[in-house]
Tab-separated table of C-alpha atoms and ligand atoms in Angstrom:
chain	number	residue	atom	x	y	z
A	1	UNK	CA	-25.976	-5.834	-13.764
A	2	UNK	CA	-29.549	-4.487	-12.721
A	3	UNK	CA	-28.469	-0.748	-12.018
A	4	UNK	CA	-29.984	-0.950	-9.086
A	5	UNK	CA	-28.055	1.214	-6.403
A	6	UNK	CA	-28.725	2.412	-3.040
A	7	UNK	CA	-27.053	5.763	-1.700
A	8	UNK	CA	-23.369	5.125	-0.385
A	9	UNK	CA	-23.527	5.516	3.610
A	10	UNK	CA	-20.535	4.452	6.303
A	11	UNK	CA	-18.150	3.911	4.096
A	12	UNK	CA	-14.941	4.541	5.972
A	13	UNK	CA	-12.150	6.651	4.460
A	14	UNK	CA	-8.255	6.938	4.468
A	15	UNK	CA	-6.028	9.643	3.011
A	16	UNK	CA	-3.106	9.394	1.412
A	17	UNK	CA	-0.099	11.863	0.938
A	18	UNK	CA	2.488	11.328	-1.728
A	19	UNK	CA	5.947	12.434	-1.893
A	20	UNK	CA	7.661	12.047	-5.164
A	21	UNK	CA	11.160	12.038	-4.290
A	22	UNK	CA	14.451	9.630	-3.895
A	23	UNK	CA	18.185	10.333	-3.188
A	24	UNK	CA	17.973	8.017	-6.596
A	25	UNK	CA	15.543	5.742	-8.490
A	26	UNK	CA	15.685	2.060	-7.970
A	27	UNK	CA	15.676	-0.084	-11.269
A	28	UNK	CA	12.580	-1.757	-10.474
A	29	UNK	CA	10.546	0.516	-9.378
A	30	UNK	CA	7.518	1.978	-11.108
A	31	UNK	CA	6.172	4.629	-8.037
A	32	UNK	CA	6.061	7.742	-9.260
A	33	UNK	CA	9.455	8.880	-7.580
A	34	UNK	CA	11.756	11.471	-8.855
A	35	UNK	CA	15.429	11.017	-8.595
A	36	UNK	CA	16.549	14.219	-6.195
A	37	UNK	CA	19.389	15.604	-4.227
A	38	UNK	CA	18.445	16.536	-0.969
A	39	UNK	CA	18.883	20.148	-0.917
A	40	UNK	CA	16.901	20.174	-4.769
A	41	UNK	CA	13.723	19.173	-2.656
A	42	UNK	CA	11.265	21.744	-2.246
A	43	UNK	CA	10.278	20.657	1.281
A	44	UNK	CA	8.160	23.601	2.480
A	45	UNK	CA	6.708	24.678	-1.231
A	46	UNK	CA	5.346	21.042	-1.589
A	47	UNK	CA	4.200	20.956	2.600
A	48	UNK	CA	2.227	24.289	1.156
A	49	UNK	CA	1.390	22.899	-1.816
A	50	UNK	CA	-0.332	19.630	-0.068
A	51	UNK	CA	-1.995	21.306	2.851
A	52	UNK	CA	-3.545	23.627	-0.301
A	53	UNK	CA	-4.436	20.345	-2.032
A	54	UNK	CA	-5.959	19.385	1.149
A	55	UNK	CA	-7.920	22.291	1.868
A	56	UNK	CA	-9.456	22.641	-1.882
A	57	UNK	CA	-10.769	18.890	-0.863
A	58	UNK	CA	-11.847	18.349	2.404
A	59	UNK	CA	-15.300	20.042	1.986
A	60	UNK	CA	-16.122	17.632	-0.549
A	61	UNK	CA	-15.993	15.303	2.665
A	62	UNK	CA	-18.485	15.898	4.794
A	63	UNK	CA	-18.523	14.755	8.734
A	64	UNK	CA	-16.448	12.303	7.315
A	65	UNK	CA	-13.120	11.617	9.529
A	66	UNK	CA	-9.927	9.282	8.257
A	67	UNK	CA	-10.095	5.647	9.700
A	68	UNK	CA	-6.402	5.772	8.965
A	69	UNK	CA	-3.269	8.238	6.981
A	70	UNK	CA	-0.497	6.385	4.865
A	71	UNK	CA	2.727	9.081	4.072
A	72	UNK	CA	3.716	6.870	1.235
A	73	UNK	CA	6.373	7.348	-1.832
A	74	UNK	CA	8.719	8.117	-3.236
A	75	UNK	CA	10.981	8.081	0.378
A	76	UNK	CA	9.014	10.358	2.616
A	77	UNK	CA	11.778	10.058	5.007
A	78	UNK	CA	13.864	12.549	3.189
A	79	UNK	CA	11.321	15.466	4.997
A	80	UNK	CA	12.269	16.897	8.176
A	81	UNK	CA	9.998	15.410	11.492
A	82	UNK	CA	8.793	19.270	11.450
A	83	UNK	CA	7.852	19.521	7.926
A	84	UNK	CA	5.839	16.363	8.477
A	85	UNK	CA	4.487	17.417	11.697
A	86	UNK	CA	3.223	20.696	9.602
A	87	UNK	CA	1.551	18.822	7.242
A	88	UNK	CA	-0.472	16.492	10.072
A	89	UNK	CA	-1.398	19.651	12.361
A	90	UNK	CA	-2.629	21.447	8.420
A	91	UNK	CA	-4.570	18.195	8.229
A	92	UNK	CA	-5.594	17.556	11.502
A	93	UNK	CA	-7.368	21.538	11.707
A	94	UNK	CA	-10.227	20.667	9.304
A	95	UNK	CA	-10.391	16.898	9.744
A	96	UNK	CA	-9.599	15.870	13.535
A	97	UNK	CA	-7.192	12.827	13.669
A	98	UNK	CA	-8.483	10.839	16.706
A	99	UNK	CA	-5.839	9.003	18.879
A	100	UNK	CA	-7.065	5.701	16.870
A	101	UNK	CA	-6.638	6.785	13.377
A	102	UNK	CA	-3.561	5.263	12.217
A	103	UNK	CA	-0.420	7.230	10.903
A	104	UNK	CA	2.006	5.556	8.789
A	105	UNK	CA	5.334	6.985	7.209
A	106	UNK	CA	7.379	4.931	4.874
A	107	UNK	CA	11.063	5.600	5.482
A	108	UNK	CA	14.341	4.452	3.680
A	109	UNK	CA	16.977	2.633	5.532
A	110	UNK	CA	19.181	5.002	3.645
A	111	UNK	CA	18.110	8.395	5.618
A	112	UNK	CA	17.630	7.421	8.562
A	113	UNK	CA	19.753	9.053	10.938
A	114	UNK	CA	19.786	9.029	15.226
A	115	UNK	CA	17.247	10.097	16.604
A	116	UNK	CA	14.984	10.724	13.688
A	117	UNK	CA	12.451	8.036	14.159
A	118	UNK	CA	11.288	9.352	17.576
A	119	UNK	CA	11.063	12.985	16.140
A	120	UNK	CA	8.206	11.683	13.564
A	121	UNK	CA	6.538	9.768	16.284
A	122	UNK	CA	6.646	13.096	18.282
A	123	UNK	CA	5.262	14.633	15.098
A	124	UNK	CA	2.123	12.712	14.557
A	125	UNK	CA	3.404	8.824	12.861
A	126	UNK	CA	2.017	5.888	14.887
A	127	UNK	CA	3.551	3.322	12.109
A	128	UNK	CA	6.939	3.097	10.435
A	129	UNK	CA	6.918	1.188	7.341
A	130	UNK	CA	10.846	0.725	6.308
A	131	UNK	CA	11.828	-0.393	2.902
A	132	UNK	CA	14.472	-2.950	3.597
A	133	UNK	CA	14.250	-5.212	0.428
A	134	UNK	CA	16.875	-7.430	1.771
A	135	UNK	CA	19.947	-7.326	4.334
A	136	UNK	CA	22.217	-8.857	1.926
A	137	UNK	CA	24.673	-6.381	0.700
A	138	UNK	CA	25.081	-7.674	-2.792
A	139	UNK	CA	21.868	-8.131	-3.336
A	140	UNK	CA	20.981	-4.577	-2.204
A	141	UNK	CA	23.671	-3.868	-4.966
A	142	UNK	CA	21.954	-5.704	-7.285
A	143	UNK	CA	18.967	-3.496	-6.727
A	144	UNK	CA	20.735	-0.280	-6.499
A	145	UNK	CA	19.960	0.541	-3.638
A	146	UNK	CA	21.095	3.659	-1.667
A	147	UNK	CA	21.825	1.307	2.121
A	148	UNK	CA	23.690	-1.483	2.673
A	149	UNK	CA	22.139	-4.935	4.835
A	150	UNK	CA	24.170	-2.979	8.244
A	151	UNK	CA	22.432	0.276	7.523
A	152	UNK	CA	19.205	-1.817	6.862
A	153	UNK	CA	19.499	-3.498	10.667
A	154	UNK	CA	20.498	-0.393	12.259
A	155	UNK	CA	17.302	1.481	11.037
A	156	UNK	CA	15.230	-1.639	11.818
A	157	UNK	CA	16.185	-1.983	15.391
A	158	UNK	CA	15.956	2.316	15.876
A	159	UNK	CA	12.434	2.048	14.289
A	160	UNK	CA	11.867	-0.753	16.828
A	161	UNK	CA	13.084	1.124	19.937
A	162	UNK	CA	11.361	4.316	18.626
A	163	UNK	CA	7.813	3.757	20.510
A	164	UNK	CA	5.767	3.578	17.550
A	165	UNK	CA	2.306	1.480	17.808
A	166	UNK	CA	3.574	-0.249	14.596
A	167	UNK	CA	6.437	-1.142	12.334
A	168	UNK	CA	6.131	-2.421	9.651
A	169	UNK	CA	9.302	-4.055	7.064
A	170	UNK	CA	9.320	-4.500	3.053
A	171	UNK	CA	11.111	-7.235	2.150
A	172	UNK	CA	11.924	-8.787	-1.403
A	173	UNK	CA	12.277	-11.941	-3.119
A	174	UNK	CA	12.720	-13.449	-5.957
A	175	UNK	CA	16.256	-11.321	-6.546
A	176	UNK	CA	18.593	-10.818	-9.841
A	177	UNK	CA	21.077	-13.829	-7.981
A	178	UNK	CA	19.605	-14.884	-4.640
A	179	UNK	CA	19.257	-18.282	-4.267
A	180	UNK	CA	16.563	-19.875	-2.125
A	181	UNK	CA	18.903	-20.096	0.582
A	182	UNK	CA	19.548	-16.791	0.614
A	183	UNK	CA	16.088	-15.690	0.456
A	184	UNK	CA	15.381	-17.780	3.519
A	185	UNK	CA	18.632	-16.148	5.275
A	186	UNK	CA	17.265	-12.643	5.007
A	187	UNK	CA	13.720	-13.588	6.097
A	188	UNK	CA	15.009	-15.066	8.816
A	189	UNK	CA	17.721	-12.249	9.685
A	190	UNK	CA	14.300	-10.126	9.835
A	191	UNK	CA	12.629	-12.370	11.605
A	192	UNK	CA	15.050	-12.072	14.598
A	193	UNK	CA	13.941	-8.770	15.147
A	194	UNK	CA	10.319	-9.872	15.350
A	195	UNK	CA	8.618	-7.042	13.356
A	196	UNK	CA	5.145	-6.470	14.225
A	197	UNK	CA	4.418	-6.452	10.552
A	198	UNK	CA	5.669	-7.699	7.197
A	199	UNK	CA	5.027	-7.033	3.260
A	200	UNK	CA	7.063	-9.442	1.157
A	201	UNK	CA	6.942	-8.965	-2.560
A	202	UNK	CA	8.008	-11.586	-5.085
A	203	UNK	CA	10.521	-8.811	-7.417
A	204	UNK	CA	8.514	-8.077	-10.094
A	205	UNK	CA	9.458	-6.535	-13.943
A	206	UNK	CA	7.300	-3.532	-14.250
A	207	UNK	CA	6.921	-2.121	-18.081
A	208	UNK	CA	8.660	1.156	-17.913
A	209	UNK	CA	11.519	0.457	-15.548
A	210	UNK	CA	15.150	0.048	-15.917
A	211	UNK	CA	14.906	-4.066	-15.205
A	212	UNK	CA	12.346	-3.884	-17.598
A	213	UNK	CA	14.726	-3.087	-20.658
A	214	UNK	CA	17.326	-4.856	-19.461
A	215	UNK	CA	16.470	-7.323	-17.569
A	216	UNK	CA	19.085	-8.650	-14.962
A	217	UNK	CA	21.179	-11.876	-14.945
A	218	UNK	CA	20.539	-14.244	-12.241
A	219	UNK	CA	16.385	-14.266	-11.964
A	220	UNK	CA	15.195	-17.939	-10.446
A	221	UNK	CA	12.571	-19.350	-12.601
A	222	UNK	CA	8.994	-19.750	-11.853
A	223	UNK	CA	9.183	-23.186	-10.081
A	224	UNK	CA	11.802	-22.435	-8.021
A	225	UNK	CA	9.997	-18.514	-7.195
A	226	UNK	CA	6.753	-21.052	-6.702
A	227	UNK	CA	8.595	-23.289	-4.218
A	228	UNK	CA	10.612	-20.549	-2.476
A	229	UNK	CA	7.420	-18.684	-1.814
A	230	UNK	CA	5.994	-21.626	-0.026
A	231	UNK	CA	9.309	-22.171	2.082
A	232	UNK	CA	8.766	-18.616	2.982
A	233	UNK	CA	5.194	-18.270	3.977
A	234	UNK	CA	5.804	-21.380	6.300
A	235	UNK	CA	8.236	-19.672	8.041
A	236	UNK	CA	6.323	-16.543	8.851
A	237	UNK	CA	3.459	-18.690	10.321
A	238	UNK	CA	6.097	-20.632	12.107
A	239	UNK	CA	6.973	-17.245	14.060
A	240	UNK	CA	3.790	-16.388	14.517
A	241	UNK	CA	2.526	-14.128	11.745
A	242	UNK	CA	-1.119	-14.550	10.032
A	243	UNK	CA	-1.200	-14.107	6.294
A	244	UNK	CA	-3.636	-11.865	6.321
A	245	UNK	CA	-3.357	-10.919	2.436
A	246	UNK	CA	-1.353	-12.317	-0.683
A	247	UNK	CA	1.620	-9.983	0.605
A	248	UNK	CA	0.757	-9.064	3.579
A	249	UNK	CA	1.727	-10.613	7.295
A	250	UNK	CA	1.372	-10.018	10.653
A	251	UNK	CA	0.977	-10.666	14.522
A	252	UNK	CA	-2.146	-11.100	16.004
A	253	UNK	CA	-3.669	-7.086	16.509
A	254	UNK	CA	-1.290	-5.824	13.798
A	255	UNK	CA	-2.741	-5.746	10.467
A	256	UNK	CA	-2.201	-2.198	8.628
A	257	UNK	CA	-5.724	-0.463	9.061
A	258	UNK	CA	-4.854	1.548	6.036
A	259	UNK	CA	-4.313	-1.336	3.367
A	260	UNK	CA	-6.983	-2.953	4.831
A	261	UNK	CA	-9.065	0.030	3.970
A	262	UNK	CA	-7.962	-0.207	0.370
A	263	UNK	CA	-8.705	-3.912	-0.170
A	264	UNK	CA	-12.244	-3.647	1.888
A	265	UNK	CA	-12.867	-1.386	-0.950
A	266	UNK	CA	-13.128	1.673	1.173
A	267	UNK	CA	-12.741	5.212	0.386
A	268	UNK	CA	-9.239	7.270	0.000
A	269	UNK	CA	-8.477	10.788	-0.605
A	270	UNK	CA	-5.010	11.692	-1.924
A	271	UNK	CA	-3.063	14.300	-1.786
A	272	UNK	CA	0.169	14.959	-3.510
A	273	UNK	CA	1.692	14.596	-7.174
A	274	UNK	CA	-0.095	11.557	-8.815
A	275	UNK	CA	-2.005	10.405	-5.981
A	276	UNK	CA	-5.607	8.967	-7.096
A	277	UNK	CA	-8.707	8.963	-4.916
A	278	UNK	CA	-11.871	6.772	-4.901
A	279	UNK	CA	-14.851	8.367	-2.899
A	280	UNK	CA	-18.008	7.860	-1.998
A	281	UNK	CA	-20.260	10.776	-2.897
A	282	UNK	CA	-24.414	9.993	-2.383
A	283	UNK	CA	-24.760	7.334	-5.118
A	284	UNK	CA	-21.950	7.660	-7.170
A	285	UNK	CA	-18.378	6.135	-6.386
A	286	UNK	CA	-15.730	8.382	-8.346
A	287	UNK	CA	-12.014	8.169	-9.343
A	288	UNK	CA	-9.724	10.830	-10.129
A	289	UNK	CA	-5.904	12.103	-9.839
A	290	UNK	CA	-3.740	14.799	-9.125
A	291	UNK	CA	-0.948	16.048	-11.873
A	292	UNK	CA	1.723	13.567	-11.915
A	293	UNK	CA	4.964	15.549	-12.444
A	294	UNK	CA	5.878	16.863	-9.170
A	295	UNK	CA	6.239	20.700	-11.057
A	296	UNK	CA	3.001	19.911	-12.281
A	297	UNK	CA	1.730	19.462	-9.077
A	298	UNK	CA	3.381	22.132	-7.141
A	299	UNK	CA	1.855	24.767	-9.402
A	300	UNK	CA	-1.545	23.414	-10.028
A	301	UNK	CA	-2.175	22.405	-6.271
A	302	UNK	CA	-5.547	23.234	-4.794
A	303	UNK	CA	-6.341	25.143	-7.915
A	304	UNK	CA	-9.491	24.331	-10.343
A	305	UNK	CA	-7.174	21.859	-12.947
A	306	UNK	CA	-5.449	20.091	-10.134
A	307	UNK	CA	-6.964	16.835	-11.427
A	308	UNK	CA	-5.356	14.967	-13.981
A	309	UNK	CA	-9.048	12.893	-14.734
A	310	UNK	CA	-12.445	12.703	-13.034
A	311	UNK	CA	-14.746	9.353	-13.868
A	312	UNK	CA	-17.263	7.882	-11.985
A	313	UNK	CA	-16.963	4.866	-12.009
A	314	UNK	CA	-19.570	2.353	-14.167
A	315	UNK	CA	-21.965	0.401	-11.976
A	316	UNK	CA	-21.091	-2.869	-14.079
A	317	UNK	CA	-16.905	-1.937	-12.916
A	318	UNK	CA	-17.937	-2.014	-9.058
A	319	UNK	CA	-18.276	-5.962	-8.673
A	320	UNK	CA	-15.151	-6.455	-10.443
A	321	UNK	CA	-13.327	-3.546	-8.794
A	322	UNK	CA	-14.639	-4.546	-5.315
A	323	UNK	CA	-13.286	-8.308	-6.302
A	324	UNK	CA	-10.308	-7.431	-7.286
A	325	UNK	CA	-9.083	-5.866	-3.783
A	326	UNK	CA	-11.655	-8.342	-1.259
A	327	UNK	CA	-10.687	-11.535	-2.724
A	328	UNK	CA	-6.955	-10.703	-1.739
A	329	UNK	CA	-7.813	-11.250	1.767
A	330	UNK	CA	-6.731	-14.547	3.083
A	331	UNK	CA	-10.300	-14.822	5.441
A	332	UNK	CA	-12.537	-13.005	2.835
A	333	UNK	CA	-15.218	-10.795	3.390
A	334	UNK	CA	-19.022	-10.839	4.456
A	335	UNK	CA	-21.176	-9.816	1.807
A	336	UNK	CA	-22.778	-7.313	3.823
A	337	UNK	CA	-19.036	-5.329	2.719
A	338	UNK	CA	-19.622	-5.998	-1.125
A	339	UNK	CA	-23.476	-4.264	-0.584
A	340	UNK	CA	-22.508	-1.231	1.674
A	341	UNK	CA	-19.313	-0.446	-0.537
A	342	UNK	CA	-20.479	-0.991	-3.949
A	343	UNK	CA	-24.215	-0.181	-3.262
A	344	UNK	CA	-25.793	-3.281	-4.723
A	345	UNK	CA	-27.267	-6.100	-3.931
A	346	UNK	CA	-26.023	-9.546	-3.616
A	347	UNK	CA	-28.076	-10.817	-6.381
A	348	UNK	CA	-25.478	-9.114	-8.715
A	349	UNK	CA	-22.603	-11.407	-7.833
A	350	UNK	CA	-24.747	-14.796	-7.247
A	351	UNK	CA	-24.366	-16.586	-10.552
A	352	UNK	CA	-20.171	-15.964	-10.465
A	353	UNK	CA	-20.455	-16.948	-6.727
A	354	UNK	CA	-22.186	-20.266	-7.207
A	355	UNK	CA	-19.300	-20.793	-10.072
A	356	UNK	CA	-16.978	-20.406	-8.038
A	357	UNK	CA	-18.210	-22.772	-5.203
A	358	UNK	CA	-18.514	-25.574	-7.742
A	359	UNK	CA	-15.000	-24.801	-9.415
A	360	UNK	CA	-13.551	-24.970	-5.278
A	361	UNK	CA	-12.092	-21.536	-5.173
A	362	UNK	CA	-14.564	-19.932	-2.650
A	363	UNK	CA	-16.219	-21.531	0.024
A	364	UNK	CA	-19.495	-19.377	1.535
A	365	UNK	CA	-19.658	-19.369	5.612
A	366	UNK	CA	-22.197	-17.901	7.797
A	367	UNK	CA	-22.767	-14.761	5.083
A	368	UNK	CA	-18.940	-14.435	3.898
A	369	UNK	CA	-17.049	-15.387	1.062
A	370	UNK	CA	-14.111	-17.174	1.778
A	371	UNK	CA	-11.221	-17.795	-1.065
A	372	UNK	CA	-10.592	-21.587	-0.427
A	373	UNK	CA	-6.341	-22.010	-0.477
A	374	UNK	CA	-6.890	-23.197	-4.187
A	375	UNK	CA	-8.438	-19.659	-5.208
A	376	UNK	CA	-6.152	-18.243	-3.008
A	377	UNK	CA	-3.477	-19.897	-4.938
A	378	UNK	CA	-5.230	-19.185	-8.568
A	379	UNK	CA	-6.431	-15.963	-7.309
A	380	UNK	CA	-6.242	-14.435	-10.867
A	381	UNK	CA	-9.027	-17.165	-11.844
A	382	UNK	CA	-11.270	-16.847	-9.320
A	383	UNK	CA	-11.139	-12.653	-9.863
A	384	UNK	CA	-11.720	-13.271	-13.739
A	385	UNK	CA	-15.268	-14.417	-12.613
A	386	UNK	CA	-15.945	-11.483	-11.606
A	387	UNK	CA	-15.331	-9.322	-14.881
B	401	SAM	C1	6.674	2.687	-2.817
B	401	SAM	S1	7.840	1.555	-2.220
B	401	SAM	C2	8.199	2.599	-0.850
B	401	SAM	C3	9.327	2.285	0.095
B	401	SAM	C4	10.554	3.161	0.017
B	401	SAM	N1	10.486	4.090	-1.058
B	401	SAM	C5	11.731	2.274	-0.198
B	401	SAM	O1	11.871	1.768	-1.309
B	401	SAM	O2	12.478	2.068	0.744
B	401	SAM	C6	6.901	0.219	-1.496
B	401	SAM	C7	7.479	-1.157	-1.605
B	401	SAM	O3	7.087	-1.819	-2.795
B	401	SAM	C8	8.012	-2.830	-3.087
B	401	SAM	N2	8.313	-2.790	-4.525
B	401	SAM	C9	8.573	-1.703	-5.264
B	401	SAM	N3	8.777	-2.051	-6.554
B	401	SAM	C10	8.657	-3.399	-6.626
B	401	SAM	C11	8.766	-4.369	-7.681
B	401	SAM	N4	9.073	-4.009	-8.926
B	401	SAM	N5	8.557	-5.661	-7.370
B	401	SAM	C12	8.249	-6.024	-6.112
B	401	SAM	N6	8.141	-5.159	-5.098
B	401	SAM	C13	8.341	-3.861	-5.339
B	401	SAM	C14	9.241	-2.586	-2.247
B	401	SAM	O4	9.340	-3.577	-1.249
B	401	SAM	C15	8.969	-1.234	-1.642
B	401	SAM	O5	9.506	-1.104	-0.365
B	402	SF4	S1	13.451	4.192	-2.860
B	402	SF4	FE1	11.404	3.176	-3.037
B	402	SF4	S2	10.089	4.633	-4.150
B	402	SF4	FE2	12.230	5.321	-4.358
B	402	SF4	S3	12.879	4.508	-6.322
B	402	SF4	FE3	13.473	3.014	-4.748
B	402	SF4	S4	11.713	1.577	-4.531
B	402	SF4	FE4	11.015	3.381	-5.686
């Protein structure tokens, strides 16, 4: 690396909100979620506490509007439609949201109740993303889960009917007893409601998690995961959905502006216990965080040691930073992306390129960089160049 840079200029930025709580933690999950009873949620001290997060950072920002806004969790369904329409209209009085900028929730099949959906597209959400993992009742058992595969379907088809732009479904694989069969059953059941969008994750151990110390009976091996997998893509494209990322599917027009913005290397702001932020500022891209522990948070937000860690980050980490989110995308990117969001030049990343041409993992058309469906397939290889 030269460290050569040019200023940072149109890079386009998203903002997320994190809610850390869940009627009760799932064994396999890693978010930073706290297990809650509904009336132990602090719904308006934490709306207060994130619209003074917000404040304390939007002058940091500029002109600067959001391309996109992702409610994530945790299950941000547990707050009220007017406790998230508080929080957009806090938001939307120092940064604008234009009718285009894309406004996702992620709800639980588990809270939803009639007539909710519609109240958060009244409030402000243009996408519903709903965690169904599976619509197989012992396997949504066998994940603890707080819904059953009936509870899953009826939230599916309300989020359908509910007029958002978008919905999108989470769906699992890969499950402590499913067989491949049964994998293929509950794609499939979600497939006959024809979701605009889809993320399906293989099930994965994360360190620090319940499945992690004891890990459940009944996991399929690799082969059978790596066959399954296959099985399962070919089905999507089958009812028309592009893989448009390892996990990530959808119909033509549909792709999630937000997670795109994340894997184009673009810039996020978050707001909310344990939510990081990369930005853009003049010639330096910088990470930080906000206090994990949602008490933490609460009492810390918008005040001067709100931030858990500030780094910018090294001009050496950019290429393999940028890598590691742009080569996830099935079609790639154009190179013009890696200069405008790390701020140097194509030079830096020629020698790994032309290594990967000549190993086939990339294939270079018309100014982009294309992961061939071998370095799509060994995508862990082809981002090692890169470091
Ligand atoms: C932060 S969760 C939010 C969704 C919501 N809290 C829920 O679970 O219904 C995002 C998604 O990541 C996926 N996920 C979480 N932990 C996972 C793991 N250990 N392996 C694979 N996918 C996982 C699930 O599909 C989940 O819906
Ligand atoms: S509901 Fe979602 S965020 Fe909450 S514990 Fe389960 S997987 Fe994690």
């Amino acid at each position: 690396v030269t460290g050569t840079t040019v200023p940072l200029a149109g890079v386009p930025l998203s903002l997320y909100v994190h809610v850390p709580w869940c009627l009760r933690k799932c064994p396999y999950c890693d978010f930073n979620s706290h297990a809650a009873n509904r009336d132990a949620i602090p719904e308006r001290a934490y709306v207060d506490a994130l619209l003074r997060d917000f404040a304390s950072e939007w002058p940091r920002l500029g002109d600067r509007s959001f391309v996109s806004v992702f409610i994530g969790g945790g299950t941000p369904s547990l707050f009220s439609p007017a406790a998230i329409g508080r929080l957009l209209e806090g938001i939307d009085r120092h940064v604008p949201l234009g009718a285009d900028c894309e406004v996702t929730l992620e709800a639980n099949p588990g809270t939803h109740e009639h007539g909710l959906f519609r109240a958060y597209r009244d409030a402000g959400v243009s996408r519903l993303s709903l965690g169904v993992q599976s619509l197989d009742d012992t396997m949504l058992g066998n994940l603890g889960r707080i819904h059953d595969g009936r509870q899953a379907r009826a939230a599916l088809a309300a989020a359908l009917e509910s007029g958002f732009d978008s919905v999108n479904v989470d769906l699992m694989f890969g499950l402590p007893g499913q067989s491949p069969a049964m994998a293929r059953a509950d794609l499939a059941g979600v497939l006959d409601f024809a979701p605009p969008h889809l993320s399906l994750y293989q099930l994965t151990l994360e360190p620090n998690t319940l499945f992690d110390h004891q890990p459940p009976a009944g996991l399929p091996d690799d082969d059978t995961l790596a066959m399954l997998q296959e099985q399962l893509v070919a089905l999507l494209e089958r009812g028309g959905y592009q893989r448009y990322e390892v996990s990530a599917y959808a119909r033509p027009g549909m792709r999630c502006r937000h997670n795109l913005n994340y894997w184009e290397f673009g810039d996020y702001l978050g707001i909310g216990a344990g939510a990081h932020s990369k930005l853009s500022l003049d010639e330096d891209i910088v990470r930080y965080a906000k206090r994990r522990h949602p008490a933490d948070y609460l009492a810390t937000a918008g005040g001067s040691d709100a931030h858990s860690g500030w780094r910018r980050l090294a001009i050496g980490d950019r290429v393999a930073e940028f890598m590691l989110n742009a080569l996830r995308l099935r079609e790639g990117f154009p190179l013009a992306c890696f200069e405008q969001r790390t701020g140097l030049p194509t030079t830096e990343v020629e020698m790994p390129l032309a290594q990967a041409v000549t190993r086939g993992l990339v294939e270079l058309q018309d100014g982009w960089v294309v992961p061939t469906p071998r370095g799509f397939r060994f995508l862990n290889d082809l981002q090692l160049l890169f470091t």
